[in-house]
CSV table of C-alpha atoms in Angstrom, one decimal:
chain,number,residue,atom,x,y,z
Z,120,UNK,CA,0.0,0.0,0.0
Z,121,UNK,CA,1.3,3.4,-0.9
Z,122,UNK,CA,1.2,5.9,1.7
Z,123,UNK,CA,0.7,9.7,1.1
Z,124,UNK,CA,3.2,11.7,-0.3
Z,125,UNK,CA,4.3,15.5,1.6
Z,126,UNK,CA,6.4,18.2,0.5
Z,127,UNK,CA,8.6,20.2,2.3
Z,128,UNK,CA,10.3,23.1,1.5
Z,129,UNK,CA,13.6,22.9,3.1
Z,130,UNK,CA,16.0,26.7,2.9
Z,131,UNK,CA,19.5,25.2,4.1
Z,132,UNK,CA,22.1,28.5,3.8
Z,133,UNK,CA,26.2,29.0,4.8
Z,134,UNK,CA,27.1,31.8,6.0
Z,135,UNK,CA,31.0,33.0,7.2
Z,136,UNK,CA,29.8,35.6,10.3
Z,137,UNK,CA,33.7,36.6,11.0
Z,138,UNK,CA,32.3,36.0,15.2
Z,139,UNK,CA,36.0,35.3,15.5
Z,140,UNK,CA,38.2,37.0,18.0
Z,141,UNK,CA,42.0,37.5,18.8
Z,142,UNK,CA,42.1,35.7,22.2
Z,143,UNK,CA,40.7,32.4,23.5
Z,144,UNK,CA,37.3,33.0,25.5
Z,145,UNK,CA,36.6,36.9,23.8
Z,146,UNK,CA,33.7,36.2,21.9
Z,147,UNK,CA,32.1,34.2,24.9
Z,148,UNK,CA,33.1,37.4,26.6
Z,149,UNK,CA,30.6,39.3,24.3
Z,150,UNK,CA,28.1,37.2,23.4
Z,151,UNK,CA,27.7,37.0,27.3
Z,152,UNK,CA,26.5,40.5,27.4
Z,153,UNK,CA,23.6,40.1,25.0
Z,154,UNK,CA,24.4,43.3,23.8
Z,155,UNK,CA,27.4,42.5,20.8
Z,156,UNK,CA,26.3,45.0,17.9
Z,157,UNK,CA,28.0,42.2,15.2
Z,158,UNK,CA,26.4,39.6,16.7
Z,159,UNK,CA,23.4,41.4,16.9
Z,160,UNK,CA,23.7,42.2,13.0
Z,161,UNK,CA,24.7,38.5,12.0
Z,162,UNK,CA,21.9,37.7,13.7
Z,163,UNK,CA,19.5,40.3,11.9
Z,164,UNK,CA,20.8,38.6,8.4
Z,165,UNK,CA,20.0,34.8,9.5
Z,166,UNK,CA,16.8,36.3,10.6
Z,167,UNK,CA,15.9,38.2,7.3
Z,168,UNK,CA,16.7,34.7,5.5
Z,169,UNK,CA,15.1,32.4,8.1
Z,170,UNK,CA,17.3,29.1,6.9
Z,171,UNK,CA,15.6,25.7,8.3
Z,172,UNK,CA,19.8,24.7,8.6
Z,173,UNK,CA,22.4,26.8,8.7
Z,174,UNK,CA,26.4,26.2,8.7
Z,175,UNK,CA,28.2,28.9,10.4
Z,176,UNK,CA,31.7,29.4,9.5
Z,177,UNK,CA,34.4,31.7,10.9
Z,178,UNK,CA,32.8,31.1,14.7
Z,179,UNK,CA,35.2,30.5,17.5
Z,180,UNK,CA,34.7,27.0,18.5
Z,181,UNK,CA,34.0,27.0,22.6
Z,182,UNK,CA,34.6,23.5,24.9
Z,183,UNK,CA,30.6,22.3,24.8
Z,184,UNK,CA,29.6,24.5,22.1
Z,185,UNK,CA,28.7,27.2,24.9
Z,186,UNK,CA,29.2,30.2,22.3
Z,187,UNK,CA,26.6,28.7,20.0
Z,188,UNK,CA,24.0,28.3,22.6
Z,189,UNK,CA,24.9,31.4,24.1
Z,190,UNK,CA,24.3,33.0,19.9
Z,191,UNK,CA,21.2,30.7,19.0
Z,192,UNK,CA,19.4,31.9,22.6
Z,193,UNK,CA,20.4,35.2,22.9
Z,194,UNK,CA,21.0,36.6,19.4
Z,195,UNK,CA,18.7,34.3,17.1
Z,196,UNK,CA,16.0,33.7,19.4
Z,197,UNK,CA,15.8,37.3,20.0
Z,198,UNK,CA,13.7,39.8,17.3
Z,199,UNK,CA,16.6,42.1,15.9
Z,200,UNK,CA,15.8,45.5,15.0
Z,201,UNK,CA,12.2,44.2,14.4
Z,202,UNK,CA,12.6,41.1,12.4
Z,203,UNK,CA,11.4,37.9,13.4
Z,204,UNK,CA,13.4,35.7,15.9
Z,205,UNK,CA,14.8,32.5,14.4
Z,206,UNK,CA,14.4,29.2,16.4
Z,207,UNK,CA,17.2,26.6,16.4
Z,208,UNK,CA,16.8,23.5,18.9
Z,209,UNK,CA,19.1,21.6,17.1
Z,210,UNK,CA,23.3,22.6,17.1
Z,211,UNK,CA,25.8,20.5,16.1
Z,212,UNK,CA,29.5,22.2,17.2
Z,213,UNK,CA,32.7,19.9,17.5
Z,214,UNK,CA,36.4,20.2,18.0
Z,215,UNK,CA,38.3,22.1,14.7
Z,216,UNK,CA,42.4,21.7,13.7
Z,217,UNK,CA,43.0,25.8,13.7
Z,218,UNK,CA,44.9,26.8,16.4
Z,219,UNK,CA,45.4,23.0,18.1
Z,220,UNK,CA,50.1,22.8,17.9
Z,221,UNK,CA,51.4,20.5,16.0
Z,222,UNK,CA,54.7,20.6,17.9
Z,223,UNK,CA,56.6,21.2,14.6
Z,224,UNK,CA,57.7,24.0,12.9
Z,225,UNK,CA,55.0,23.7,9.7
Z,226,UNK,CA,55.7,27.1,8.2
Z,227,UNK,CA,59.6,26.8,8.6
Z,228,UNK,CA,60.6,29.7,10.0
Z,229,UNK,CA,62.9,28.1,12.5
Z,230,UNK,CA,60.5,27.9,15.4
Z,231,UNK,CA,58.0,25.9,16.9
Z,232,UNK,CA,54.5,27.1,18.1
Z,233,UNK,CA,52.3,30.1,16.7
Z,234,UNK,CA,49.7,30.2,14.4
Z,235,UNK,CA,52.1,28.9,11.4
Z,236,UNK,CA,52.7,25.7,12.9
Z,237,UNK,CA,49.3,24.6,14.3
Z,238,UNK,CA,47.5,21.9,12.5
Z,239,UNK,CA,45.0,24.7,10.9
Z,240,UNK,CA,46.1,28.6,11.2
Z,241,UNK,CA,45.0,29.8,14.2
Z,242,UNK,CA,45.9,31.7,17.0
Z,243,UNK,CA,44.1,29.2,19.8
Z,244,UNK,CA,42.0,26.3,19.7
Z,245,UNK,CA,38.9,26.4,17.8
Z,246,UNK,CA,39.9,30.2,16.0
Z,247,UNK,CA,37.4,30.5,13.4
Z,248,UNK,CA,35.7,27.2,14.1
Z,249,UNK,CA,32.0,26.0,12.5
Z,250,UNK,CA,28.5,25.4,14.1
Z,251,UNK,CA,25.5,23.9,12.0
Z,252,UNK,CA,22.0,25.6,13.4
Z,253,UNK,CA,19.0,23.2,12.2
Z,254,UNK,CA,15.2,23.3,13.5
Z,255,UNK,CA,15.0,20.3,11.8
Z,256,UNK,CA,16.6,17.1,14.4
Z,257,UNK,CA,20.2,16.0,14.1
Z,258,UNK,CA,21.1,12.4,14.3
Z,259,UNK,CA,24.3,12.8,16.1
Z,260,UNK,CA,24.7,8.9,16.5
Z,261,UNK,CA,25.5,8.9,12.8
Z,262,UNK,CA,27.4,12.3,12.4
Z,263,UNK,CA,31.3,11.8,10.5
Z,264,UNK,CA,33.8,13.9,11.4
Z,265,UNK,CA,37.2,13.9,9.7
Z,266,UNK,CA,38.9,16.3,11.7
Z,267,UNK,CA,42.4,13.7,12.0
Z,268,UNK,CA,42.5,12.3,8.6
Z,269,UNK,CA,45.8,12.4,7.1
Z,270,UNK,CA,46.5,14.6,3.7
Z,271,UNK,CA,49.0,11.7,3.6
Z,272,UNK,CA,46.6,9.3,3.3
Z,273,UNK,CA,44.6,10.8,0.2
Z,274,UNK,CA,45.6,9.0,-3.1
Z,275,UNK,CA,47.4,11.4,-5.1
Z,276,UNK,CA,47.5,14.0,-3.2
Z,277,UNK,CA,48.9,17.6,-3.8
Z,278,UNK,CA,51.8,17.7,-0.7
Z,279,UNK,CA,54.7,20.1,-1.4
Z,280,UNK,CA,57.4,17.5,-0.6
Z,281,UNK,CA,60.0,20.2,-1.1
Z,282,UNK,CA,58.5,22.5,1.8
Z,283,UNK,CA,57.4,19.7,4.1
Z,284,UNK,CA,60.0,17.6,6.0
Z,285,UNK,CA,58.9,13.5,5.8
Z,286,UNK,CA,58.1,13.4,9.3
Z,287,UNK,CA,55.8,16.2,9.2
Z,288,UNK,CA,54.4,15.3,5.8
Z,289,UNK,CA,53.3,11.6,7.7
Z,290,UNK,CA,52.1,13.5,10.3
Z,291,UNK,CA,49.9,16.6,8.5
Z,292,UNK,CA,46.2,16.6,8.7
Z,293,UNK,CA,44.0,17.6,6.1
Z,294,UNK,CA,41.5,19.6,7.4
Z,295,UNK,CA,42.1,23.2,8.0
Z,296,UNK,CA,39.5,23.4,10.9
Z,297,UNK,CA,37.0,20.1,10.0
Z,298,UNK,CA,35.2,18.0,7.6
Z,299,UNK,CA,31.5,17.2,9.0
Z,300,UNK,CA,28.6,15.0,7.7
Z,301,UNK,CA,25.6,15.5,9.8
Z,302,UNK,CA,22.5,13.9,9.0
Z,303,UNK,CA,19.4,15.8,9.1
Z,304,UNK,CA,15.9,14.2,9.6
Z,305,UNK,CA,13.4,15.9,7.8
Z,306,UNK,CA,10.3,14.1,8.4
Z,307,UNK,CA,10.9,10.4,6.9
Z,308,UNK,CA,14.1,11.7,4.9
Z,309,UNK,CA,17.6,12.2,5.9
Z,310,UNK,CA,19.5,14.9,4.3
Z,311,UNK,CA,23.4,14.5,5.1
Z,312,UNK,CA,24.9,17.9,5.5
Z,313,UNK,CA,28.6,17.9,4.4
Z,314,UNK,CA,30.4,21.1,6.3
Z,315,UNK,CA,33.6,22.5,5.7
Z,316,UNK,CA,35.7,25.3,5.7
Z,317,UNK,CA,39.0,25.0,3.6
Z,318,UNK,CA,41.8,26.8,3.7
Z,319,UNK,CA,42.3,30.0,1.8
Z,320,UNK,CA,44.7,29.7,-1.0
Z,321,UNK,CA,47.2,32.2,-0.4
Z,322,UNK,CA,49.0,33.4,2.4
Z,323,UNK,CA,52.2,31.1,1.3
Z,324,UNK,CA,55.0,31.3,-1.0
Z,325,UNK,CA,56.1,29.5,-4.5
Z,326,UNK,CA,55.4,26.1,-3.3
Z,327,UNK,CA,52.0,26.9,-2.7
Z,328,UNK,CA,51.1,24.5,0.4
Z,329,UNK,CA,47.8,26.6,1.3
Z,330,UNK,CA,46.2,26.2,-2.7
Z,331,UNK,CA,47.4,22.4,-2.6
Z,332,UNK,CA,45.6,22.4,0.7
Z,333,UNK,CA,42.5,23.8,-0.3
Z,334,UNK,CA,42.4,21.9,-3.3
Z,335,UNK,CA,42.8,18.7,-1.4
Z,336,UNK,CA,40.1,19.9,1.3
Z,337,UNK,CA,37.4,20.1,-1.7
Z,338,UNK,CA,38.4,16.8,-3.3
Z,339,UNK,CA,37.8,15.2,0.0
Z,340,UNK,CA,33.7,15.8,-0.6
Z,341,UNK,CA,34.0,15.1,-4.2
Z,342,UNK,CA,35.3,11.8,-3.3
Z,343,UNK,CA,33.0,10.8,-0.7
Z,344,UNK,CA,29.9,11.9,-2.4
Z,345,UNK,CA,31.2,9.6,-5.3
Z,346,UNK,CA,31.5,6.4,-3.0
Z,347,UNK,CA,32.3,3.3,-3.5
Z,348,UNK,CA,36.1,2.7,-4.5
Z,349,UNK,CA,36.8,6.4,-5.0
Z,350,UNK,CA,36.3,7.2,-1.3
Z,351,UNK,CA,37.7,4.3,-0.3
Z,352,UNK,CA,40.2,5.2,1.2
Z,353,UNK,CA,38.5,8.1,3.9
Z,354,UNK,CA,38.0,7.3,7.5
Z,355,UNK,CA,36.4,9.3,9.9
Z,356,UNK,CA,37.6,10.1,13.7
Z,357,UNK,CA,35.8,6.7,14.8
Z,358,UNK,CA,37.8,4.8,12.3
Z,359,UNK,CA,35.3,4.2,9.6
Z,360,UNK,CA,36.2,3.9,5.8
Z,361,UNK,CA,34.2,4.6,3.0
Z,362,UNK,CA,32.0,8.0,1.9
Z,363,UNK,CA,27.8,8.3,0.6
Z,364,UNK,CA,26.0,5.3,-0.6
Z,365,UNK,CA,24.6,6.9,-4.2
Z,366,UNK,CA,20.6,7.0,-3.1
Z,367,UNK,CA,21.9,9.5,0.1
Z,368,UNK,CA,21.0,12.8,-0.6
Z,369,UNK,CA,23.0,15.7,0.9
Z,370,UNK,CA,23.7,19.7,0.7
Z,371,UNK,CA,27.9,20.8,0.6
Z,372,UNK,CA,28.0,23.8,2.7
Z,373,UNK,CA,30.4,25.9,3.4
Z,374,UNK,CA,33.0,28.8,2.7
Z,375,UNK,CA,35.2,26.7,0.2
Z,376,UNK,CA,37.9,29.8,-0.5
Z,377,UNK,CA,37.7,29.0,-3.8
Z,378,UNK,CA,36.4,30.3,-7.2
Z,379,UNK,CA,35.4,29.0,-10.4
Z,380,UNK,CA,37.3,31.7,-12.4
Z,381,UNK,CA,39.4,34.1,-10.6
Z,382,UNK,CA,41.7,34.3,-7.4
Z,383,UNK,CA,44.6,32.6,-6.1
Z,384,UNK,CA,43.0,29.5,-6.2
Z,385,UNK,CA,44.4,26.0,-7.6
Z,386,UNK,CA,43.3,25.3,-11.4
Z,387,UNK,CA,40.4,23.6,-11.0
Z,388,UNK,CA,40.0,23.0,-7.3
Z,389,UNK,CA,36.0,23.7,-7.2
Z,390,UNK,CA,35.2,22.6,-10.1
Z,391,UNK,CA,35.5,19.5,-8.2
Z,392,UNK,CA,32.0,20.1,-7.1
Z,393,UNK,CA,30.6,22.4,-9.1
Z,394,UNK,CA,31.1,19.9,-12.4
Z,395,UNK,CA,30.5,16.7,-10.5
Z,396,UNK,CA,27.5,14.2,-11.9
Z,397,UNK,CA,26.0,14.1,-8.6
Z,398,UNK,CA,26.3,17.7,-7.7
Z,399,UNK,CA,23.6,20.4,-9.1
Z,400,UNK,CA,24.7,24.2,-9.0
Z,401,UNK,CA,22.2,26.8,-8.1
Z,402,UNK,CA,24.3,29.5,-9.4
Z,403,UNK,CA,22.9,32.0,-6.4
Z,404,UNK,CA,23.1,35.4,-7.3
Z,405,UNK,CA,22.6,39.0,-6.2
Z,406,UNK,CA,22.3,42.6,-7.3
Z,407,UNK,CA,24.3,44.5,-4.8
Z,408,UNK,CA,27.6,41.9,-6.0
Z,409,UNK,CA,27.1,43.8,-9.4
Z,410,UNK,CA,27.0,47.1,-8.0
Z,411,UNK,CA,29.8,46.8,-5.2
Z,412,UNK,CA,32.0,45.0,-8.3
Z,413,UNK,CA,31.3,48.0,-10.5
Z,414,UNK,CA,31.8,51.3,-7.8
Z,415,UNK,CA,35.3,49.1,-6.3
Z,416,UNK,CA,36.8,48.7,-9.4
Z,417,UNK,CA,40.7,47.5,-8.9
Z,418,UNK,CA,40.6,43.5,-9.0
Z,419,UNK,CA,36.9,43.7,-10.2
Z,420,UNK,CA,37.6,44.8,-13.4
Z,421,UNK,CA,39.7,42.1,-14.9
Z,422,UNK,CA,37.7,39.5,-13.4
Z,423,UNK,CA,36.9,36.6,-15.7
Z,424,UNK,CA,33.7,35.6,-13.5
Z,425,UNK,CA,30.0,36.8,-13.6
Z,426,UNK,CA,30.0,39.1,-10.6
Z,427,UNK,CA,26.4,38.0,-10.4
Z,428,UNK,CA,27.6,35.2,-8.4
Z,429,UNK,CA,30.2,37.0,-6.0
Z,430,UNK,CA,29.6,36.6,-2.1
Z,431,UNK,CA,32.6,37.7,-0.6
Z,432,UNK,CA,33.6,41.2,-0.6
Z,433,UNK,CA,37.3,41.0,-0.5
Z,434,UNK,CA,40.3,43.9,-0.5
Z,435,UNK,CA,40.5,45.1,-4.2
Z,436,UNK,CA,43.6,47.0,-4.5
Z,437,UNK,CA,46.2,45.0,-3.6
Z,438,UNK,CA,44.1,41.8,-2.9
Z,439,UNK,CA,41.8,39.6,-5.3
Z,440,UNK,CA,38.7,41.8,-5.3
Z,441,UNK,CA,35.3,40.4,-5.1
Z,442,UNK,CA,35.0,36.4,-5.4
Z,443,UNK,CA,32.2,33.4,-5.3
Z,444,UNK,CA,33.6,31.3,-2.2
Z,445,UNK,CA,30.4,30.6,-0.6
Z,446,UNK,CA,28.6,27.7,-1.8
Z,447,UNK,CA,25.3,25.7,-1.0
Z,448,UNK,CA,25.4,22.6,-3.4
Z,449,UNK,CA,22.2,20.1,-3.9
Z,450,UNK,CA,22.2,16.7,-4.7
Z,451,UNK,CA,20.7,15.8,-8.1
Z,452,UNK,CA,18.4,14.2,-6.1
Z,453,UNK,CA,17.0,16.8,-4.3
Z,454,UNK,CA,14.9,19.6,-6.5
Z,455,UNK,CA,15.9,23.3,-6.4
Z,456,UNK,CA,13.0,25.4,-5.4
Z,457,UNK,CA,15.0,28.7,-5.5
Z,458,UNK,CA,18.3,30.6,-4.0
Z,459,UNK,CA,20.3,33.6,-4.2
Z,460,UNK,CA,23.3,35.4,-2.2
Z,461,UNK,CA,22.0,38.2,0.7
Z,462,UNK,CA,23.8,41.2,-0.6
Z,463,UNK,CA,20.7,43.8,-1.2
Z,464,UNK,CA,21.8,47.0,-3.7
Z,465,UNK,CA,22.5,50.5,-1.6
Z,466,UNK,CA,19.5,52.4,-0.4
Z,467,UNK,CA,17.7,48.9,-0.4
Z,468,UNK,CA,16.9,47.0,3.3
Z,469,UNK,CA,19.3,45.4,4.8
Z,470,UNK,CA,22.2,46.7,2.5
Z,471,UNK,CA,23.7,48.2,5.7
Z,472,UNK,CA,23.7,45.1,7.2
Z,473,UNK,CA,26.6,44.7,4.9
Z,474,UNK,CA,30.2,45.6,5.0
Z,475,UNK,CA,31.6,47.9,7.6
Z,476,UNK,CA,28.7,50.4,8.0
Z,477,UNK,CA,27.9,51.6,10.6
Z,478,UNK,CA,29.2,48.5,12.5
Z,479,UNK,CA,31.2,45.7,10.7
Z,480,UNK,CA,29.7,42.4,10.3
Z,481,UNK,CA,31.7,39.9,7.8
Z,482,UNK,CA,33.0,40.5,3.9
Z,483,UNK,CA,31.1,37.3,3.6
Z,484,UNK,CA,27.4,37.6,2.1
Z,485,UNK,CA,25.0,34.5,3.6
Z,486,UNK,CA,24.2,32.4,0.9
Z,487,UNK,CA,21.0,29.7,0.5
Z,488,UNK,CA,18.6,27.6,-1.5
Z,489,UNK,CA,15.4,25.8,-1.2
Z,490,UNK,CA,15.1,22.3,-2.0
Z,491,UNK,CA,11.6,20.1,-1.6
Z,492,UNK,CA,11.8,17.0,0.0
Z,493,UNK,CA,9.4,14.4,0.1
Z,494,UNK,CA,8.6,11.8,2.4
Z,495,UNK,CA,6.4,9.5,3.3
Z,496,UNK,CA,3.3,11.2,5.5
């Protein structure tokens, strides 16, 4: 007997909220207060949008995941300069490399300890960590995390051998901060959302460790969305091998530091993604990228890439200008209902909610789709 079929719309969005600070504890510190006037306008954005999920990137990862609680229930949950609150019972916040030593001297400068040499850049443990807000229910029995796997490890990797010593080229972990797969439940189907944060390209020299890096960080997803032999070889922290069966369904989500067309990144790194079979692109767009492209100039105007499709707003002269690192990717499996990039035009609402005016908030833009899921009533 056939049961009844539902719909939902699902809105699952990423968004890098720069609620990062200089010194272990700070943005605990602030949130504490209730009063934080970023926090407060990160907040306002997440509301305007109202994502069912939601992958936070660039926030500094607290022992028991007080800082997000301390966000969801006294930012999120409260209406921001009149909008809505946002209700998020579900969190999901874990351990991330940045900041964690490595005891060696990674960025060979003839010391060991700093940022350069912990396993991710980072000042302290957890710098610019992740959290993933859902009102849907998390099945944390089943969540992945990848947060020790070994670049080594990876089949044909992109190491620089002639910047990394052998010991520490055994020894170096993938992950910038973490690779997640959380499952989702949304009514009688699970939607496995695959988080990540890779490193950004540059910030090296000739031998290019950081764009190998990032490259490698993306290919991880490609291959376990693939399955079967290709992600073979991944394990998780709990020791298990092996990536997506090919019925799973499952949104990428993150800030991947890397664009299609322009930037420091490594030919062809997200293409991984945006060209594999089992991966549909949404191409989310805004008006404001246009105009901010247009009135920057520098970088902007030899760009190769629509500017249609830019969500961060990066330094333009020097620096790469305006790029499309922020990405929400669908399964093939799962139908697109809509999307686009939260980056209103001047003089529209909420277009001071970007940038630095009058208080800063991130150079990221938050970034979403809807998708319809069906299940079983």
């Amino acid at each position: 007997m056939t049961g009844q079929r539902s719909e939902h719309t699902v809105r699952v969005a990423t968004y890098n909220t720069s609620l990062t600070r200089s010194r272990q504890g700070q943005l605990l510190r602030d949130l504490a207060t209730g009063q934080d006037r970023q926090a407060q306008r990160i907040a306002e954005v997440i509301q305007i949008n109202a994502p069912d999920m939601v992958l936070l990137n660039e926030f500094d990862w607290v022992e028991g995941g007080t800082a997000a609680e301390m966000f969801r229930d006294h930012y999120l949950a409260v209406g921001q300069n009149g909008q809505e609150p946002v209700h998020y019972p579900h969190l999901f916040a874990a351990p991330v490399n940045t900041g964690v030593p490595s005891g060696m001297d990674l960025d060979q400068d003839g010391a060991v300890g700093g940022a350069g040499d912990a396993w991710g850049f980072g000042q302290f443990p957890g710098q610019y960590g992740m959290v993933l807000c859902s009102r849907y229910p998390l099945d944390l029995d089943r969540v992945r995390t990848f947060q020790h796997f070994r670049w080594a490890d990876m089949p044909g990797h992109l190491i620089p051998t002639d910047h990394y010593t052998p010991e520490q080229q055994e020894r170096l972990r993938l992950s910038a901060k973490s690779h997640w797969d959380v499952p989702v439940q949304v009514g009688g189907t699970v939607i496995h959302v695959l988080a990540a944060h890779p490193t950004p390209p540059g910030f090296d020299g000739p031998e290019d460790r950081n764009g190998r890096r990032n490259h490698d960080e993306i290919r991880l997803w490609a291959d376990y969305i693939t399955g079967g032999t290709a992600a073979s070889y991944l394990y998780d922290d709990d020791g298990r091998h092996g990536g997506l069966d090919v019925q799973d369904r499952f949104v990428i989500v993150g800030d991947c530091n890397a664009d299609p067309l322009d930037g420091d990144s490594w030919p062809g790194a997200i293409q991984q993604l945006l060209g594999h079979p089992r991966v549909q692109d949404p191409l989310q767009s805004s008006e404001g990228a246009v105009e901010a492209a247009a009135r920057q100039g520098g970088a902007n105007l030899s760009h190769r890439g629509d500017p249609r499709l830019d969500t961060a707003d990066f330094n333009d002269e020097p620096g790469p200008g305006n790029l499309r690192v922020d990405y929400v990717l669908p399964s093939r499996n799962l139908q697109v209902q809509g999307g686009g990039v939260f980056w209103p035009p001047a003089g529209q609402p909420g277009a001071t909610l970007t940038g630095e005016h009058p208080f800063p908030t991130s150079d990221h833009r938050l970034v979403w789709v809807d998708v319809a899921v069906s299940e079983s009533a």
